[in-house]
CSV table of C-alpha atoms and ligand atoms in Angstrom, one decimal:
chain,number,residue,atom,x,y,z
A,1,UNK,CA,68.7,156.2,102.1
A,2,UNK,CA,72.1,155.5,101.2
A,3,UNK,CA,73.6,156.5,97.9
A,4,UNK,CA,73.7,154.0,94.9
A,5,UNK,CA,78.0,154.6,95.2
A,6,UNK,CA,77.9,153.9,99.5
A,7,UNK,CA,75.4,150.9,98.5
A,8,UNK,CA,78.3,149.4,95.6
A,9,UNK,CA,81.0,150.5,98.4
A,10,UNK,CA,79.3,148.2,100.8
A,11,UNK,CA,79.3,145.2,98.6
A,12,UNK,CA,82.6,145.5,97.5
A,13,UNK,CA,83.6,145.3,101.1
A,14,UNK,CA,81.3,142.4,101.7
A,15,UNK,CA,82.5,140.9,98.9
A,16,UNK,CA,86.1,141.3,99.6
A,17,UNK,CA,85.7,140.4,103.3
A,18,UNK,CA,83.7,137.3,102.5
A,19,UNK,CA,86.2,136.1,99.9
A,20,UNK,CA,89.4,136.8,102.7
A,21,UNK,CA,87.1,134.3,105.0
A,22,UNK,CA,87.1,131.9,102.6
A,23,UNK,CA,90.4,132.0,102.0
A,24,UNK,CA,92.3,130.2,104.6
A,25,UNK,CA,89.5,127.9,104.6
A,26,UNK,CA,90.0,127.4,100.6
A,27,UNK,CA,93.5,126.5,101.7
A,28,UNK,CA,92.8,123.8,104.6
A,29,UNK,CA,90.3,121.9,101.9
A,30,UNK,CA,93.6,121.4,99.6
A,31,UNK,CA,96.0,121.3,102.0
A,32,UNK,CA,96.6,117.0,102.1
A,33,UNK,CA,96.3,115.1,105.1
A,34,UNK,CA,99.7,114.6,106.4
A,35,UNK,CA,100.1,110.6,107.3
A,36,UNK,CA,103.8,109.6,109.0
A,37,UNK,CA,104.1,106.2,109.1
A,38,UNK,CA,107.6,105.2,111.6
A,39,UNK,CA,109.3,102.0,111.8
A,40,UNK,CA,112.3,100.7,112.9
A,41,UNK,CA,114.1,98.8,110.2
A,42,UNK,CA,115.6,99.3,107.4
A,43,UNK,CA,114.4,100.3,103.5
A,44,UNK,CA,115.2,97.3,101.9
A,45,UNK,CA,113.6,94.8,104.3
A,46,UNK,CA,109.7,93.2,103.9
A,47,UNK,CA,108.7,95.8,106.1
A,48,UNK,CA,110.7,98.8,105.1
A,49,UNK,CA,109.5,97.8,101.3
A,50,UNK,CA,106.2,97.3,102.2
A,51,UNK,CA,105.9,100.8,103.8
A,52,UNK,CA,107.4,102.6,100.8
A,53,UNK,CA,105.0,100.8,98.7
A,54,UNK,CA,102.0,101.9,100.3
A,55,UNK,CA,103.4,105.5,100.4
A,56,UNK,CA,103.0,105.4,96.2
A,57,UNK,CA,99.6,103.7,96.1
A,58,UNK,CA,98.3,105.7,98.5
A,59,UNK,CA,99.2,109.0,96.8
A,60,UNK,CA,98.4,107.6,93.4
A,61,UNK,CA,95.1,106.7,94.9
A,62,UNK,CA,94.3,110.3,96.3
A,63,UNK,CA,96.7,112.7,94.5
A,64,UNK,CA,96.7,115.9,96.4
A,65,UNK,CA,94.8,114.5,99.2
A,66,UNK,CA,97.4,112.5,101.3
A,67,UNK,CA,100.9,113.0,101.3
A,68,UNK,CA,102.7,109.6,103.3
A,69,UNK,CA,106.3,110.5,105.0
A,70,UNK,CA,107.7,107.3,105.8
A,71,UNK,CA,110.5,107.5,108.6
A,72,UNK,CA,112.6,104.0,108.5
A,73,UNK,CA,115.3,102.4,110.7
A,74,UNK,CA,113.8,104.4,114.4
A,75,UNK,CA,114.7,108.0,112.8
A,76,UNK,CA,111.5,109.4,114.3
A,77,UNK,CA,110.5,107.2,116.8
A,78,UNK,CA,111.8,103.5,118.1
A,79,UNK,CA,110.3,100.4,120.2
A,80,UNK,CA,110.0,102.1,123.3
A,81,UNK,CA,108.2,104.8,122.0
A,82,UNK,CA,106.3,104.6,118.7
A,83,UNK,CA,103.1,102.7,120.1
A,84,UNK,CA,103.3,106.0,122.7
A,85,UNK,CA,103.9,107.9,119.8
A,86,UNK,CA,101.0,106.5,117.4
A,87,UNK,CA,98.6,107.0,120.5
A,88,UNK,CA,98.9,110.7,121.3
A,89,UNK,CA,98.6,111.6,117.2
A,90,UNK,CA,102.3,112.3,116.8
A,91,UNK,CA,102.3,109.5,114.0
A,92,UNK,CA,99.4,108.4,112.1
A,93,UNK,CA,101.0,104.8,111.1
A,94,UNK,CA,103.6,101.7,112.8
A,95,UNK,CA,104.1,98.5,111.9
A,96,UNK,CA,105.6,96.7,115.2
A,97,UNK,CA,106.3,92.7,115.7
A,98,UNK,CA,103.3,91.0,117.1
A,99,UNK,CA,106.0,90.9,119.7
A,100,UNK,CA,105.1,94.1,120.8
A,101,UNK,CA,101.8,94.2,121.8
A,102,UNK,CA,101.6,92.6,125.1
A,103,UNK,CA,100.7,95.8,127.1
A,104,UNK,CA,98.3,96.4,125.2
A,105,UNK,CA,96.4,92.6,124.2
A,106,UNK,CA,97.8,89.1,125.7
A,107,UNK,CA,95.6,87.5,122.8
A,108,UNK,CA,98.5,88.3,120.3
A,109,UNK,CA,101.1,86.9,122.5
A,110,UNK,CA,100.1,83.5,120.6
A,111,UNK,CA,102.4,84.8,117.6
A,112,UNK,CA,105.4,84.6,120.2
A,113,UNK,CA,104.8,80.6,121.2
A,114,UNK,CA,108.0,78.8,119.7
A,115,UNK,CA,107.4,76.0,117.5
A,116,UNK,CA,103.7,76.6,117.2
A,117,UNK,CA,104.2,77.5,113.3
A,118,UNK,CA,106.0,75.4,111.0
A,119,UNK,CA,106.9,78.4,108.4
A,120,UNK,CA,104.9,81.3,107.3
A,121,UNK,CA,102.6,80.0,104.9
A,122,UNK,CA,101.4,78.3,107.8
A,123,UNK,CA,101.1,82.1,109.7
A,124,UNK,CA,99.5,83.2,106.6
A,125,UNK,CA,96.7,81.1,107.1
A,126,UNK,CA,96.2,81.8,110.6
A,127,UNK,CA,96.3,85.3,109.7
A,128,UNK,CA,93.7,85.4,107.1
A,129,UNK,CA,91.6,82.9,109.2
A,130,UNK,CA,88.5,84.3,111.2
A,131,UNK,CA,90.5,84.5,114.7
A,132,UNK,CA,93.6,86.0,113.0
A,133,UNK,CA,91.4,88.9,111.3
A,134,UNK,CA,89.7,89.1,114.8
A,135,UNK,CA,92.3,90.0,116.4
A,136,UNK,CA,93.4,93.0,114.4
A,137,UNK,CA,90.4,94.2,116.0
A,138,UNK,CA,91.3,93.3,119.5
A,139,UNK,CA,93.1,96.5,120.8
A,140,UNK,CA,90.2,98.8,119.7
A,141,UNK,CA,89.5,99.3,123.7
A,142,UNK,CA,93.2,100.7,123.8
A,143,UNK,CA,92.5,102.9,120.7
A,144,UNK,CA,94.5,101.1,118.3
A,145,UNK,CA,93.1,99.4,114.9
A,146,UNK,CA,95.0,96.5,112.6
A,147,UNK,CA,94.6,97.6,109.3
A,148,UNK,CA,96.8,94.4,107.9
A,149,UNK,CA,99.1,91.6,109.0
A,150,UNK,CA,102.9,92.0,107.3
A,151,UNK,CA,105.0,89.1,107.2
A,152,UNK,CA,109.2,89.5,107.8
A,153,UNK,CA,110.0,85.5,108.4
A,154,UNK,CA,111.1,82.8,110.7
A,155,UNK,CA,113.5,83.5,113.5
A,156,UNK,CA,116.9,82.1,113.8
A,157,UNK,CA,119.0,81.9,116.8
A,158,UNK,CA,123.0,83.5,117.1
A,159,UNK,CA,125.3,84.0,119.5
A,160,UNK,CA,128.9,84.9,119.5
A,161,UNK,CA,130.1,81.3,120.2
A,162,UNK,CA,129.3,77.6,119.5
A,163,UNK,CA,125.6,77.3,118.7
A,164,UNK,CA,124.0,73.6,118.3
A,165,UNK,CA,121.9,72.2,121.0
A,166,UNK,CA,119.9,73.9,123.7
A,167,UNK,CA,122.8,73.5,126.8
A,168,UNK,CA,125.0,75.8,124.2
A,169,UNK,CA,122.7,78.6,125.1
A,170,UNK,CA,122.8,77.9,128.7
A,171,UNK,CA,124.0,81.2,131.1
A,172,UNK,CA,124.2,83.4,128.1
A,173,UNK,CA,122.6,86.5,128.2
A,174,UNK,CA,120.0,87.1,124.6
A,175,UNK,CA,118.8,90.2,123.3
A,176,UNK,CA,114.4,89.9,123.4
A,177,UNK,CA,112.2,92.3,121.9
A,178,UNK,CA,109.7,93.2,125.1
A,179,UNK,CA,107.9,90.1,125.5
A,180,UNK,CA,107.3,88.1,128.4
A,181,UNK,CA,106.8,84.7,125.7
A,182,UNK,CA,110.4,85.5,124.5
A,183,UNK,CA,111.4,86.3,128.5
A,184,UNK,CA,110.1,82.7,129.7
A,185,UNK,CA,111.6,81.0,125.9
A,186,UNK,CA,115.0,81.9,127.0
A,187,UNK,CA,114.2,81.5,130.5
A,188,UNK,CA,113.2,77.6,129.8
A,189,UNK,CA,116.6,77.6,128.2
A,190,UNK,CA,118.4,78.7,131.4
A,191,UNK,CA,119.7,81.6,129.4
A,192,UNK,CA,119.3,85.5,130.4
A,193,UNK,CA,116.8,87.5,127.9
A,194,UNK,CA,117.2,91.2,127.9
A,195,UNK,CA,114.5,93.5,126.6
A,196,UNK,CA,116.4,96.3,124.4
A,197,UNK,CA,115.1,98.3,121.3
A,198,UNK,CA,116.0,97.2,117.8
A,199,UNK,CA,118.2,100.5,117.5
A,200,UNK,CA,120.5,99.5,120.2
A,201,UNK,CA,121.2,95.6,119.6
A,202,UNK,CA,124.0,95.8,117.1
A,203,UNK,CA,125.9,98.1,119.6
A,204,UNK,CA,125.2,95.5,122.6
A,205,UNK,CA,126.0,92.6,120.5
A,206,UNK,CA,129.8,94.4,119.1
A,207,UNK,CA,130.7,95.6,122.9
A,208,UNK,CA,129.1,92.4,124.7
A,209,UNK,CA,126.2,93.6,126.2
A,210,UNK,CA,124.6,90.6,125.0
A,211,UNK,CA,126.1,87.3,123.8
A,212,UNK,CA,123.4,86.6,121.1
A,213,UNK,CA,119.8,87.8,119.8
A,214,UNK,CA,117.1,86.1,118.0
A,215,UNK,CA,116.0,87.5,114.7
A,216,UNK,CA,115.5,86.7,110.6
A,217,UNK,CA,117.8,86.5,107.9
A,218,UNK,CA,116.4,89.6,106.7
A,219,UNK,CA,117.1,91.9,110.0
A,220,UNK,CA,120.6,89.9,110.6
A,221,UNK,CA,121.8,90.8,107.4
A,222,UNK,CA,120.3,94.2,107.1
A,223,UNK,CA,121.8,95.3,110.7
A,224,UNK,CA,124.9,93.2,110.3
A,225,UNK,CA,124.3,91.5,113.5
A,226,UNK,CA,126.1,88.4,111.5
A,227,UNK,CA,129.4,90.6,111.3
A,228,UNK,CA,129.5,90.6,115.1
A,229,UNK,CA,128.3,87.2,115.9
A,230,UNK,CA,129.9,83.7,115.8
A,231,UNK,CA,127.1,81.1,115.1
A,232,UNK,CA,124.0,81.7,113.5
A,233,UNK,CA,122.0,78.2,114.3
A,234,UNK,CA,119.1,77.8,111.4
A,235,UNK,CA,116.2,77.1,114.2
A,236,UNK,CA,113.4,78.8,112.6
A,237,UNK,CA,111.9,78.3,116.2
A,238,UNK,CA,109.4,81.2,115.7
A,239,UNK,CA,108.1,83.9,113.5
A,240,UNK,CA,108.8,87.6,113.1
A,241,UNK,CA,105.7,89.3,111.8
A,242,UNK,CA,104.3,92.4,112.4
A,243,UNK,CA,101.0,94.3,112.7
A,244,UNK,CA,100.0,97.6,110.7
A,245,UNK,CA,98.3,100.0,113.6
A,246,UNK,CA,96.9,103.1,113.0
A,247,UNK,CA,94.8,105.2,115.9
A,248,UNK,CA,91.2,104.2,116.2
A,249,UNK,CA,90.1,108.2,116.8
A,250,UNK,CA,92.0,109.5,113.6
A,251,UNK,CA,91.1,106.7,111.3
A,252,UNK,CA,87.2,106.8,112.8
A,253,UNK,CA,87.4,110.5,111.9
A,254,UNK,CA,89.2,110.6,108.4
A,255,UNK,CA,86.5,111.4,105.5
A,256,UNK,CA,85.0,108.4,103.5
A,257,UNK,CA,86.9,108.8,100.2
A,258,UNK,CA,90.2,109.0,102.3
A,259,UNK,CA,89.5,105.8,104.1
A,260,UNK,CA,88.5,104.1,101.3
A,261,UNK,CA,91.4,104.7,99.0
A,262,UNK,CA,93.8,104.4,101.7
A,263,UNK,CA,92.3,101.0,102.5
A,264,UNK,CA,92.7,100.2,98.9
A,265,UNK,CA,96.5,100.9,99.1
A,266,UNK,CA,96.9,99.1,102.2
A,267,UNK,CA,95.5,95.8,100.9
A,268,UNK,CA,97.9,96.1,97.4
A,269,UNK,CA,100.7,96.8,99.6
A,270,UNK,CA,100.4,94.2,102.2
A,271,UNK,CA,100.0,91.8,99.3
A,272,UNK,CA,102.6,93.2,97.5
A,273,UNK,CA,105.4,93.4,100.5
A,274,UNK,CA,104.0,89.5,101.8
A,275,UNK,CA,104.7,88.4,98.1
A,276,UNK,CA,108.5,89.5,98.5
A,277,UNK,CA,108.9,88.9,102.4
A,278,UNK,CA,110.6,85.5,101.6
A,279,UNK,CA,112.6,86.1,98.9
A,280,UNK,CA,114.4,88.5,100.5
A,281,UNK,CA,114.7,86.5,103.8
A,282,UNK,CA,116.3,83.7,101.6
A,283,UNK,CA,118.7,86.6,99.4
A,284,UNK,CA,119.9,87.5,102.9
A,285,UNK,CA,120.3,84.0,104.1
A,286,UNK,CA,122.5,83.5,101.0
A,287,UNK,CA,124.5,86.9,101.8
A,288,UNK,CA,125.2,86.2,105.2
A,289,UNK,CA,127.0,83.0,103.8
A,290,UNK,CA,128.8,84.7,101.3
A,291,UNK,CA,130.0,87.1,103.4
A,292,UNK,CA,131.5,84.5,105.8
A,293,UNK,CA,131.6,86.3,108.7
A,294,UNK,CA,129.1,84.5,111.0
A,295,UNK,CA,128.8,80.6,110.5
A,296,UNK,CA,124.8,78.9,109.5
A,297,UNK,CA,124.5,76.0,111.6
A,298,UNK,CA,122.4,73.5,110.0
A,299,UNK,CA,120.3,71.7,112.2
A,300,UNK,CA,119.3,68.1,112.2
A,301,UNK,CA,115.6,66.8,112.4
A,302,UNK,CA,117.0,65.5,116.3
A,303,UNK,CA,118.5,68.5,116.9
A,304,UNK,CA,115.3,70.8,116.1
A,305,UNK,CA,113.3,67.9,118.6
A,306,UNK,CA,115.8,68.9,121.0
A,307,UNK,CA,115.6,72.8,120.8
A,308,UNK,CA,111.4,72.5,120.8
A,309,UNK,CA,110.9,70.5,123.8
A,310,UNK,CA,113.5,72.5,125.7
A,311,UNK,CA,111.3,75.5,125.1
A,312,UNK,CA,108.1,73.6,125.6
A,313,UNK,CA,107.6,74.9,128.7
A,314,UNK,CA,106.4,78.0,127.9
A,315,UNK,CA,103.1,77.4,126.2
A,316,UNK,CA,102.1,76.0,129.3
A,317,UNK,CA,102.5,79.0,131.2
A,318,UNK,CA,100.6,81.3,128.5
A,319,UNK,CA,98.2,79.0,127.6
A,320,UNK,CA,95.8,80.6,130.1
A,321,UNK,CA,96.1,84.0,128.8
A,322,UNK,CA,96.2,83.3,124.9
A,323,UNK,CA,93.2,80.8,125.3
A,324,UNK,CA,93.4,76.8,123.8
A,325,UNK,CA,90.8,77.4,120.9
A,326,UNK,CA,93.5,80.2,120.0
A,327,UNK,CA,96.5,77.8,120.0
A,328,UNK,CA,94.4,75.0,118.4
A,329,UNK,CA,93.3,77.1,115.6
A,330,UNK,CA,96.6,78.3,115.2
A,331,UNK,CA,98.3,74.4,115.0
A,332,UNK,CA,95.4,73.7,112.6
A,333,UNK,CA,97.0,76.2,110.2
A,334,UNK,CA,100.1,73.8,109.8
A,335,UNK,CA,99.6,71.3,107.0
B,401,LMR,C1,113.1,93.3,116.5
B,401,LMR,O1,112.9,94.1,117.5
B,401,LMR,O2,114.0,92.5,116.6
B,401,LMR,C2,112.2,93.3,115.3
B,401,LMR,O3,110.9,93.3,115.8
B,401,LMR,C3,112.4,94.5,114.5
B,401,LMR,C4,111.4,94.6,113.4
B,401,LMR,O4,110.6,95.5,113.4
B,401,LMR,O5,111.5,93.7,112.5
């Protein structure tokens, strides 16, 4: 039989040994759950706002359970490689263009059409419509989820010379995000698109890599693309919007209070950030005139009728892949 002091030695050691197990398991329980969310433009942009935003509701939401590092203007990752990125864990949340997507869905390619929304209260509509919110579900089969739609604005058209009717873009080569919609749009303009990262277009518009790019107020302004361009024409021939993705496997997998307050701070912030989205479009408008570098051609009602049936070509050639009830609900969404 063992003595009564080898019998309190024993559970002392127990006791110790058990509580050194717990330990580092103690320490994983309050350790937070580490969420990077990357994009590629800058802070004070819809986008870049909208991410910030959800970085403090989220943490308000589950303080000491989530800590969100946000990573703007391509610091961690860029286009090319922040879907790639978001898909092998190494961030937990993007925000590309609907422009981005084609690889992976040519369903969303319908955001890309040019002229098929008058402004973004029409995209709103689509967006929160039963085929917009279906889509956000559409690349589940690639493992990526749509937790919300943010809005940046319409697109306007620049170049580094004169910049009214379609035959002014004609031989020129354009900056396109990777999309084969925006490929065939400048394509039907007998123009040359070039697929290039955000990152690299103000570089290849100073040095002539490119003659022009298409983009909104908010990203001319906040990349200075208007200090090294000629003529800005107002078009508004298409929309910049993007899509929040997170992975399907991490987000299936993250506890129930965590999803639930994280999908709490989404929804504020997406409402929050589409709230400001065109104010600051129209701010920037309004500095990129004051700064007088880059000239805003106004467009006629002829002149728009002009630039939309020179790209009407194109929704012919993706009507097959986007699908008519797609496009129809989509016109529907105009008022
Ligand atoms: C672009 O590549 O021009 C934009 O999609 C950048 C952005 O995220 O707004």
């Amino acid at each position: 039989m063992p003595s009564s002091t080898t019998v309190r030695r024993r559970c002392c050691a127990a006791a110790i040994l058990s509580a050194a197990l717990a330990l580092p398991a103690l320490a994983w329980a309050q350790a937070p759950i580490v969420i990077k969310f990357s994009h590629v433009v800058a802070e004070k942009t819809p986008k870049g706002l909208g991410a910030l935003k959800f970085k403090e509701l989220a943490e308000q939401k589950l303080p000491g359970k989530v800590q969100v590092q946000v990573f703007p203007s391509s610091q961690l990752f860029g286009d090319a490689k922040e879907l790639e990125a978001l898909l092998l864990g190494d961030v937990q949340l993007i925000a590309p263009s609907l422009s981005k997507f084609d690889r992976y869905t040519k369903k969303i390619q319908i955001f890309d059409l040019p002229f098929l929304f008058d402004d973004i209260a029409a995209v709103d509509r689509f967006q929160s419509g039963p085929q917009g919110q279906e889509l956000l579900n559409s690349m589940k089969n690639r493992g990526l989820v749509g937790l919300a739609y943010w809005h940046n604005g319409m697109k306007q058209l620049s170049t580094k010379g004169e910049l009214k009717v379609p035959a002014d873009a004609k031989g020129l080569k354009f900056r396109i995000q990777a999309s084969d919609v925006l490929e065939a749009q400048f394509r039907a303009l007998g123009a040359n698109p070039q697929k290039m990262a955000f990152a690299e277009v103000y570089q290849a518009l100073q040095t002539g890599v490119v003659d022009g790019q298409e983009n909104t107020w908010s990203n001319i302004y906040s990349q200075k693309f208007h200090e090294v361009q000629k003529t800005i024409a107002e078009t508004n021939h298409g929309v910049i919007d993007y899509m929040v993705v997170t992975n399907a496997k991490w987000w299936d997998g993250l506890p129930p209070d965590i999803k639930k307050g994280l999908s709490e701070a989404m929804a504020e912030a997406t409402a929050h950030a589409n709230k400001l989205a065109e104010d600051i479009n129209q701010v920037d408008r309004k500095k990129i005139a004051d700064a007088n570098k880059a000239k805003i051609q106004p467009l006629s009602k002829e002149d728009v009728a002009a630039w939309r049936k020179a790209m009407e070509p194109v929704w012919k050639k993706f009507e097959g892949d986007i699908g008519r009830d797609l496009i129809d609900a989509a016109l529907k969404s105009n008022k």
